[in-house]
Amino acid sequence: MKTLLVGFGPYAGDKENPAEKIVRSFSSKDVKPLVLDASYAKVRKLDEVIAKEKPDFVITLNLSPFRKEPAIEEYAYNEMNSVQPDIEGQIMLGEKIVESGPKSLNCPLDIPSIQQYLASRGNAIAISIDPGRFVCNEASYLARLSGVPSLSLHVPLEKDFPIAEEVEIIEGLIEYFEASR
């Protein structure tokens, strides 16, 4: 089983992105780490990577500086819209990710079961229904549109939640995926 683990580099004034740190802590034949720039244009690279790597699962990790605990995103929306620019200075104001794509895509995995499994391992995780409309939502939408089972996880700043616990959550997600195959 192969998992594509996607995170983003720094943006929005944060010198470090915990999603990047988490992704870079994984490297094995079963986990392909990928760090993307926080750029609307560069997130499009995800389509190519999924086609080339042919993963069994995709996990996208995204920074949410306002959260105090990690949260699985139930939906991804076919919209790019933010008040802050990406790292290339691009601001999107309601543009679609895929012109003829569905308005939203549900997570194709059983989120309550995942939440229970992680809790049984001692890892609490929240569920969110709104990932925002920044590049992380774009990555989640593209991953789900690919047809590969995918999950999007927003992570808080490192000062609010230890990286080691977030790595444990990712390890638990990968175990869950392997057991559910």
JSON list of C-alpha atoms in Angstrom, two decimals:
[
{"chain": "A", "resi": 1, "resn": "MET", "atom": "CA", "xyz": [0.00, 0.00, 0.00]},
{"chain": "A", "resi": 2, "resn": "LYS", "atom": "CA", "xyz": [1.29, 3.46, -0.89]},
{"chain": "A", "resi": 3, "resn": "THR", "atom": "CA", "xyz": [0.23, 6.73, 0.75]},
{"chain": "A", "resi": 4, "resn": "LEU", "atom": "CA", "xyz": [0.96, 10.11, -0.80]},
{"chain": "A", "resi": 5, "resn": "LEU", "atom": "CA", "xyz": [1.45, 12.55, 2.09]},
{"chain": "A", "resi": 6, "resn": "VAL", "atom": "CA", "xyz": [1.15, 16.17, 0.96]},
{"chain": "A", "resi": 7, "resn": "GLY", "atom": "CA", "xyz": [1.97, 19.31, 2.91]},
{"chain": "A", "resi": 8, "resn": "PHE", "atom": "CA", "xyz": [2.81, 22.95, 2.24]},
{"chain": "A", "resi": 9, "resn": "GLY", "atom": "CA", "xyz": [5.77, 25.20, 2.81]},
{"chain": "A", "resi": 10, "resn": "PRO", "atom": "CA", "xyz": [5.56, 28.43, 4.83]},
{"chain": "A", "resi": 11, "resn": "TYR", "atom": "CA", "xyz": [3.16, 31.24, 3.95]},
{"chain": "A", "resi": 12, "resn": "ALA", "atom": "CA", "xyz": [1.12, 34.08, 5.44]},
{"chain": "A", "resi": 13, "resn": "GLY", "atom": "CA", "xyz": [3.95, 35.35, 7.63]},
{"chain": "A", "resi": 14, "resn": "ASP", "atom": "CA", "xyz": [4.58, 32.00, 9.33]},
{"chain": "A", "resi": 15, "resn": "LYS", "atom": "CA", "xyz": [8.27, 31.11, 9.00]},
{"chain": "A", "resi": 16, "resn": "GLU", "atom": "CA", "xyz": [7.53, 27.41, 9.41]},
{"chain": "A", "resi": 17, "resn": "ASN", "atom": "CA", "xyz": [4.56, 25.31, 8.47]},
{"chain": "A", "resi": 18, "resn": "PRO", "atom": "CA", "xyz": [3.91, 22.33, 10.79]},
{"chain": "A", "resi": 19, "resn": "ALA", "atom": "CA", "xyz": [2.39, 20.47, 7.82]},
{"chain": "A", "resi": 20, "resn": "GLU", "atom": "CA", "xyz": [5.78, 20.59, 6.09]},
{"chain": "A", "resi": 21, "resn": "LYS", "atom": "CA", "xyz": [7.56, 19.36, 9.24]},
{"chain": "A", "resi": 22, "resn": "ILE", "atom": "CA", "xyz": [5.14, 16.46, 9.58]},
{"chain": "A", "resi": 23, "resn": "VAL", "atom": "CA", "xyz": [5.44, 15.46, 5.91]},
{"chain": "A", "resi": 24, "resn": "ARG", "atom": "CA", "xyz": [9.24, 15.64, 6.01]},
{"chain": "A", "resi": 25, "resn": "SER", "atom": "CA", "xyz": [9.29, 13.26, 9.00]},
{"chain": "A", "resi": 26, "resn": "PHE", "atom": "CA", "xyz": [7.98, 10.45, 6.76]},
{"chain": "A", "resi": 27, "resn": "SER", "atom": "CA", "xyz": [9.97, 8.65, 4.13]},
{"chain": "A", "resi": 28, "resn": "SER", "atom": "CA", "xyz": [9.58, 4.99, 3.34]},
{"chain": "A", "resi": 29, "resn": "LYS", "atom": "CA", "xyz": [8.63, 2.78, 0.44]},
{"chain": "A", "resi": 30, "resn": "ASP", "atom": "CA", "xyz": [5.02, 2.98, 1.63]},
{"chain": "A", "resi": 31, "resn": "VAL", "atom": "CA", "xyz": [4.82, 6.75, 2.19]},
{"chain": "A", "resi": 32, "resn": "LYS", "atom": "CA", "xyz": [5.70, 9.28, -0.52]},
{"chain": "A", "resi": 33, "resn": "PRO", "atom": "CA", "xyz": [6.21, 12.73, 1.05]},
{"chain": "A", "resi": 34, "resn": "LEU", "atom": "CA", "xyz": [5.45, 15.80, -1.08]},
{"chain": "A", "resi": 35, "resn": "VAL", "atom": "CA", "xyz": [5.82, 19.43, 0.00]},
{"chain": "A", "resi": 36, "resn": "LEU", "atom": "CA", "xyz": [4.15, 21.96, -2.28]},
{"chain": "A", "resi": 37, "resn": "ASP", "atom": "CA", "xyz": [4.55, 25.71, -2.34]},
{"chain": "A", "resi": 38, "resn": "ALA", "atom": "CA", "xyz": [1.48, 27.55, -1.07]},
{"chain": "A", "resi": 39, "resn": "SER", "atom": "CA", "xyz": [0.68, 28.69, -4.60]},
{"chain": "A", "resi": 40, "resn": "TYR", "atom": "CA", "xyz": [-2.59, 28.27, -6.49]},
{"chain": "A", "resi": 41, "resn": "ALA", "atom": "CA", "xyz": [-0.67, 27.59, -9.71]},
{"chain": "A", "resi": 42, "resn": "LYS", "atom": "CA", "xyz": [1.82, 25.13, -8.19]},
{"chain": "A", "resi": 43, "resn": "VAL", "atom": "CA", "xyz": [-0.84, 23.04, -6.46]},
{"chain": "A", "resi": 44, "resn": "ARG", "atom": "CA", "xyz": [-1.82, 21.89, -9.97]},
{"chain": "A", "resi": 45, "resn": "LYS", "atom": "CA", "xyz": [1.34, 19.74, -9.83]},
{"chain": "A", "resi": 46, "resn": "LEU", "atom": "CA", "xyz": [-0.61, 17.42, -7.52]},
{"chain": "A", "resi": 47, "resn": "ASP", "atom": "CA", "xyz": [-2.53, 15.96, -10.48]},
{"chain": "A", "resi": 48, "resn": "GLU", "atom": "CA", "xyz": [0.74, 14.93, -12.14]},
{"chain": "A", "resi": 49, "resn": "VAL", "atom": "CA", "xyz": [2.17, 13.45, -8.94]},
{"chain": "A", "resi": 50, "resn": "ILE", "atom": "CA", "xyz": [-0.96, 11.38, -8.28]},
{"chain": "A", "resi": 51, "resn": "ALA", "atom": "CA", "xyz": [-0.91, 10.09, -11.89]},
{"chain": "A", "resi": 52, "resn": "LYS", "atom": "CA", "xyz": [2.79, 9.22, -11.66]},
{"chain": "A", "resi": 53, "resn": "GLU", "atom": "CA", "xyz": [2.89, 7.74, -8.14]},
{"chain": "A", "resi": 54, "resn": "LYS", "atom": "CA", "xyz": [-0.46, 5.91, -8.30]},
{"chain": "A", "resi": 55, "resn": "PRO", "atom": "CA", "xyz": [-1.00, 6.01, -4.52]},
{"chain": "A", "resi": 56, "resn": "ASP", "atom": "CA", "xyz": [-3.65, 3.96, -2.77]},
{"chain": "A", "resi": 57, "resn": "PHE", "atom": "CA", "xyz": [-4.44, 6.92, -0.49]},
{"chain": "A", "resi": 58, "resn": "VAL", "atom": "CA", "xyz": [-3.71, 10.64, -0.39]},
{"chain": "A", "resi": 59, "resn": "ILE", "atom": "CA", "xyz": [-3.48, 12.65, 2.82]},
{"chain": "A", "resi": 60, "resn": "THR", "atom": "CA", "xyz": [-3.20, 16.43, 2.50]},
{"chain": "A", "resi": 61, "resn": "LEU", "atom": "CA", "xyz": [-1.97, 18.34, 5.54]},
{"chain": "A", "resi": 62, "resn": "ASN", "atom": "CA", "xyz": [-2.80, 22.00, 5.84]},
{"chain": "A", "resi": 63, "resn": "LEU", "atom": "CA", "xyz": [-2.02, 24.71, 8.37]},
{"chain": "A", "resi": 64, "resn": "SER", "atom": "CA", "xyz": [-4.89, 26.26, 10.26]},
{"chain": "A", "resi": 65, "resn": "PRO", "atom": "CA", "xyz": [-3.35, 28.82, 12.65]},
{"chain": "A", "resi": 66, "resn": "PHE", "atom": "CA", "xyz": [-6.70, 29.32, 14.42]},
{"chain": "A", "resi": 67, "resn": "ARG", "atom": "CA", "xyz": [-7.23, 25.67, 15.41]},
{"chain": "A", "resi": 68, "resn": "LYS", "atom": "CA", "xyz": [-6.02, 24.19, 18.67]},
{"chain": "A", "resi": 69, "resn": "GLU", "atom": "CA", "xyz": [-6.32, 20.55, 17.56]},
{"chain": "A", "resi": 70, "resn": "PRO", "atom": "CA", "xyz": [-6.08, 18.74, 14.21]},
{"chain": "A", "resi": 71, "resn": "ALA", "atom": "CA", "xyz": [-9.31, 18.43, 12.22]},
{"chain": "A", "resi": 72, "resn": "ILE", "atom": "CA", "xyz": [-10.36, 16.18, 9.35]},
{"chain": "A", "resi": 73, "resn": "GLU", "atom": "CA", "xyz": [-12.10, 18.15, 6.60]},
{"chain": "A", "resi": 74, "resn": "GLU", "atom": "CA", "xyz": [-15.37, 16.55, 5.53]},
{"chain": "A", "resi": 75, "resn": "TYR", "atom": "CA", "xyz": [-15.69, 18.62, 2.33]},
{"chain": "A", "resi": 76, "resn": "ALA", "atom": "CA", "xyz": [-13.56, 20.19, -0.38]},
{"chain": "A", "resi": 77, "resn": "TYR", "atom": "CA", "xyz": [-15.07, 23.00, -2.45]},
{"chain": "A", "resi": 78, "resn": "ASN", "atom": "CA", "xyz": [-14.65, 23.89, -6.12]},
{"chain": "A", "resi": 79, "resn": "GLU", "atom": "CA", "xyz": [-13.72, 27.45, -5.31]},
{"chain": "A", "resi": 80, "resn": "MET", "atom": "CA", "xyz": [-10.55, 29.46, -4.77]},
{"chain": "A", "resi": 81, "resn": "ASN", "atom": "CA", "xyz": [-11.21, 32.51, -2.64]},
{"chain": "A", "resi": 82, "resn": "SER", "atom": "CA", "xyz": [-9.04, 34.21, -0.06]},
{"chain": "A", "resi": 83, "resn": "VAL", "atom": "CA", "xyz": [-8.23, 37.61, 1.31]},
{"chain": "A", "resi": 84, "resn": "GLN", "atom": "CA", "xyz": [-4.55, 36.83, 1.65]},
{"chain": "A", "resi": 85, "resn": "PRO", "atom": "CA", "xyz": [-2.30, 36.20, -1.33]},
{"chain": "A", "resi": 86, "resn": "ASP", "atom": "CA", "xyz": [-0.51, 32.93, -1.98]},
{"chain": "A", "resi": 87, "resn": "ILE", "atom": "CA", "xyz": [3.31, 33.00, -1.96]},
{"chain": "A", "resi": 88, "resn": "GLU", "atom": "CA", "xyz": [3.34, 34.36, -5.52]},
{"chain": "A", "resi": 89, "resn": "GLY", "atom": "CA", "xyz": [1.07, 37.26, -4.59]},
{"chain": "A", "resi": 90, "resn": "GLN", "atom": "CA", "xyz": [-1.99, 35.74, -6.30]},
{"chain": "A", "resi": 91, "resn": "ILE", "atom": "CA", "xyz": [-5.38, 36.49, -4.76]},
{"chain": "A", "resi": 92, "resn": "MET", "atom": "CA", "xyz": [-8.36, 34.49, -5.99]},
{"chain": "A", "resi": 93, "resn": "LEU", "atom": "CA", "xyz": [-11.87, 35.84, -5.64]},
{"chain": "A", "resi": 94, "resn": "GLY", "atom": "CA", "xyz": [-14.33, 33.03, -6.26]},
{"chain": "A", "resi": 95, "resn": "GLU", "atom": "CA", "xyz": [-12.71, 31.29, -9.24]},
{"chain": "A", "resi": 96, "resn": "LYS", "atom": "CA", "xyz": [-13.47, 27.62, -9.78]},
{"chain": "A", "resi": 97, "resn": "ILE", "atom": "CA", "xyz": [-10.74, 25.02, -9.41]},
{"chain": "A", "resi": 98, "resn": "VAL", "atom": "CA", "xyz": [-12.23, 22.90, -12.20]},
{"chain": "A", "resi": 99, "resn": "GLU", "atom": "CA", "xyz": [-14.64, 24.74, -14.49]},
{"chain": "A", "resi": 100, "resn": "SER", "atom": "CA", "xyz": [-17.04, 21.81, -14.98]},
{"chain": "A", "resi": 101, "resn": "GLY", "atom": "CA", "xyz": [-16.37, 20.14, -11.61]},
{"chain": "A", "resi": 102, "resn": "PRO", "atom": "CA", "xyz": [-18.91, 19.52, -8.85]},
{"chain": "A", "resi": 103, "resn": "LYS", "atom": "CA", "xyz": [-19.49, 22.35, -6.38]},
{"chain": "A", "resi": 104, "resn": "SER", "atom": "CA", "xyz": [-18.18, 20.24, -3.49]},
{"chain": "A", "resi": 105, "resn": "LEU", "atom": "CA", "xyz": [-16.77, 16.79, -2.85]},
{"chain": "A", "resi": 106, "resn": "ASN", "atom": "CA", "xyz": [-17.34, 14.79, 0.34]},
{"chain": "A", "resi": 107, "resn": "CYS", "atom": "CA", "xyz": [-14.50, 12.87, 1.93]},
{"chain": "A", "resi": 108, "resn": "PRO", "atom": "CA", "xyz": [-14.83, 9.37, 0.45]},
{"chain": "A", "resi": 109, "resn": "LEU", "atom": "CA", "xyz": [-13.73, 7.75, 3.72]},
{"chain": "A", "resi": 110, "resn": "ASP", "atom": "CA", "xyz": [-15.72, 6.92, 6.85]},
{"chain": "A", "resi": 111, "resn": "ILE", "atom": "CA", "xyz": [-14.73, 9.89, 9.03]},
{"chain": "A", "resi": 112, "resn": "PRO", "atom": "CA", "xyz": [-16.53, 8.79, 12.24]},
{"chain": "A", "resi": 113, "resn": "SER", "atom": "CA", "xyz": [-14.81, 5.38, 12.06]},
{"chain": "A", "resi": 114, "resn": "ILE", "atom": "CA", "xyz": [-11.45, 7.10, 11.51]},
{"chain": "A", "resi": 115, "resn": "GLN", "atom": "CA", "xyz": [-12.14, 9.38, 14.46]},
{"chain": "A", "resi": 116, "resn": "GLN", "atom": "CA", "xyz": [-13.01, 6.37, 16.66]},
{"chain": "A", "resi": 117, "resn": "TYR", "atom": "CA", "xyz": [-9.93, 4.46, 15.53]},
{"chain": "A", "resi": 118, "resn": "LEU", "atom": "CA", "xyz": [-7.65, 7.39, 16.34]},
{"chain": "A", "resi": 119, "resn": "ALA", "atom": "CA", "xyz": [-9.36, 7.87, 19.72]},
{"chain": "A", "resi": 120, "resn": "SER", "atom": "CA", "xyz": [-8.71, 4.20, 20.52]},
{"chain": "A", "resi": 121, "resn": "ARG", "atom": "CA", "xyz": [-5.01, 4.98, 20.00]},
{"chain": "A", "resi": 122, "resn": "GLY", "atom": "CA", "xyz": [-5.22, 8.01, 22.29]},
{"chain": "A", "resi": 123, "resn": "ASN", "atom": "CA", "xyz": [-5.35, 10.61, 19.53]},
{"chain": "A", "resi": 124, "resn": "ALA", "atom": "CA", "xyz": [-8.21, 13.11, 19.61]},
{"chain": "A", "resi": 125, "resn": "ILE", "atom": "CA", "xyz": [-9.18, 14.70, 16.33]},
{"chain": "A", "resi": 126, "resn": "ALA", "atom": "CA", "xyz": [-11.97, 17.07, 15.36]},
{"chain": "A", "resi": 127, "resn": "ILE", "atom": "CA", "xyz": [-14.19, 17.07, 12.27]},
{"chain": "A", "resi": 128, "resn": "SER", "atom": "CA", "xyz": [-14.64, 20.24, 10.23]},
{"chain": "A", "resi": 129, "resn": "ILE", "atom": "CA", "xyz": [-17.02, 21.02, 7.38]},
{"chain": "A", "resi": 130, "resn": "ASP", "atom": "CA", "xyz": [-15.29, 24.13, 6.04]},
{"chain": "A", "resi": 131, "resn": "PRO", "atom": "CA", "xyz": [-11.65, 23.98, 4.91]},
{"chain": "A", "resi": 132, "resn": "GLY", "atom": "CA", "xyz": [-11.66, 27.56, 3.65]},
{"chain": "A", "resi": 133, "resn": "ARG", "atom": "CA", "xyz": [-10.91, 28.28, 0.00]},
{"chain": "A", "resi": 134, "resn": "PHE", "atom": "CA", "xyz": [-7.12, 28.68, -0.01]},
{"chain": "A", "resi": 135, "resn": "VAL", "atom": "CA", "xyz": [-4.56, 26.42, -1.73]},
{"chain": "A", "resi": 136, "resn": "CYS", "atom": "CA", "xyz": [-5.11, 23.64, 0.82]},
{"chain": "A", "resi": 137, "resn": "ASN", "atom": "CA", "xyz": [-8.74, 23.34, -0.26]},
{"chain": "A", "resi": 138, "resn": "GLU", "atom": "CA", "xyz": [-7.57, 23.27, -3.89]},
{"chain": "A", "resi": 139, "resn": "ALA", "atom": "CA", "xyz": [-5.20, 20.37, -3.11]},
{"chain": "A", "resi": 140, "resn": "SER", "atom": "CA", "xyz": [-7.94, 18.49, -1.27]},
{"chain": "A", "resi": 141, "resn": "TYR", "atom": "CA", "xyz": [-10.42, 19.04, -4.10]},
{"chain": "A", "resi": 142, "resn": "LEU", "atom": "CA", "xyz": [-7.93, 17.86, -6.75]},
{"chain": "A", "resi": 143, "resn": "ALA", "atom": "CA", "xyz": [-6.98, 14.79, -4.69]},
{"chain": "A", "resi": 144, "resn": "ARG", "atom": "CA", "xyz": [-10.64, 13.83, -4.25]},
{"chain": "A", "resi": 145, "resn": "LEU", "atom": "CA", "xyz": [-11.40, 14.49, -7.91]},
{"chain": "A", "resi": 146, "resn": "SER", "atom": "CA", "xyz": [-8.59, 12.07, -8.88]},
{"chain": "A", "resi": 147, "resn": "GLY", "atom": "CA", "xyz": [-10.67, 9.17, -7.58]},
{"chain": "A", "resi": 148, "resn": "VAL", "atom": "CA", "xyz": [-7.96, 8.08, -5.14]},
{"chain": "A", "resi": 149, "resn": "PRO", "atom": "CA", "xyz": [-9.35, 7.81, -1.59]},
{"chain": "A", "resi": 150, "resn": "SER", "atom": "CA", "xyz": [-8.16, 10.97, 0.11]},
{"chain": "A", "resi": 151, "resn": "LEU", "atom": "CA", "xyz": [-8.38, 12.78, 3.38]},
{"chain": "A", "resi": 152, "resn": "SER", "atom": "CA", "xyz": [-7.56, 16.38, 4.26]},
{"chain": "A", "resi": 153, "resn": "LEU", "atom": "CA", "xyz": [-6.32, 17.29, 7.71]},
{"chain": "A", "resi": 154, "resn": "HIS", "atom": "CA", "xyz": [-5.88, 20.80, 9.08]},
{"chain": "A", "resi": 155, "resn": "VAL", "atom": "CA", "xyz": [-3.16, 21.06, 11.71]},
{"chain": "A", "resi": 156, "resn": "PRO", "atom": "CA", "xyz": [-2.62, 23.87, 14.24]},
{"chain": "A", "resi": 157, "resn": "LEU", "atom": "CA", "xyz": [0.56, 25.81, 14.85]},
{"chain": "A", "resi": 158, "resn": "GLU", "atom": "CA", "xyz": [3.28, 23.89, 16.64]},
{"chain": "A", "resi": 159, "resn": "LYS", "atom": "CA", "xyz": [2.94, 26.07, 19.76]},
{"chain": "A", "resi": 160, "resn": "ASP", "atom": "CA", "xyz": [-0.69, 24.89, 20.08]},
{"chain": "A", "resi": 161, "resn": "PHE", "atom": "CA", "xyz": [-0.26, 21.18, 19.35]},
{"chain": "A", "resi": 162, "resn": "PRO", "atom": "CA", "xyz": [2.96, 19.09, 19.43]},
{"chain": "A", "resi": 163, "resn": "ILE", "atom": "CA", "xyz": [4.33, 17.88, 16.09]},
{"chain": "A", "resi": 164, "resn": "ALA", "atom": "CA", "xyz": [5.08, 14.47, 17.65]},
{"chain": "A", "resi": 165, "resn": "GLU", "atom": "CA", "xyz": [1.36, 13.95, 18.36]},
{"chain": "A", "resi": 166, "resn": "GLU", "atom": "CA", "xyz": [0.46, 14.99, 14.82]},
{"chain": "A", "resi": 167, "resn": "VAL", "atom": "CA", "xyz": [2.96, 12.47, 13.46]},
{"chain": "A", "resi": 168, "resn": "GLU", "atom": "CA", "xyz": [1.24, 9.82, 15.64]},
{"chain": "A", "resi": 169, "resn": "ILE", "atom": "CA", "xyz": [-2.10, 10.81, 14.08]},
{"chain": "A", "resi": 170, "resn": "ILE", "atom": "CA", "xyz": [-0.70, 10.36, 10.57]},
{"chain": "A", "resi": 171, "resn": "GLU", "atom": "CA", "xyz": [0.77, 6.99, 11.56]},
{"chain": "A", "resi": 172, "resn": "GLY", "atom": "CA", "xyz": [-2.68, 6.04, 12.89]},
{"chain": "A", "resi": 173, "resn": "LEU", "atom": "CA", "xyz": [-4.34, 7.15, 9.66]},
{"chain": "A", "resi": 174, "resn": "ILE", "atom": "CA", "xyz": [-1.94, 5.04, 7.62]},
{"chain": "A", "resi": 175, "resn": "GLU", "atom": "CA", "xyz": [-2.57, 2.03, 9.90]},
{"chain": "A", "resi": 176, "resn": "TYR", "atom": "CA", "xyz": [-6.31, 2.57, 9.52]},
{"chain": "A", "resi": 177, "resn": "PHE", "atom": "CA", "xyz": [-6.00, 2.71, 5.70]},
{"chain": "A", "resi": 178, "resn": "GLU", "atom": "CA", "xyz": [-3.91, -0.47, 5.63]},
{"chain": "A", "resi": 179, "resn": "ALA", "atom": "CA", "xyz": [-6.43, -2.31, 7.81]},
{"chain": "A", "resi": 180, "resn": "SER", "atom": "CA", "xyz": [-9.37, -1.14, 5.71]},
{"chain": "A", "resi": 181, "resn": "ARG", "atom": "CA", "xyz": [-7.97, -2.35, 2.38]}
]
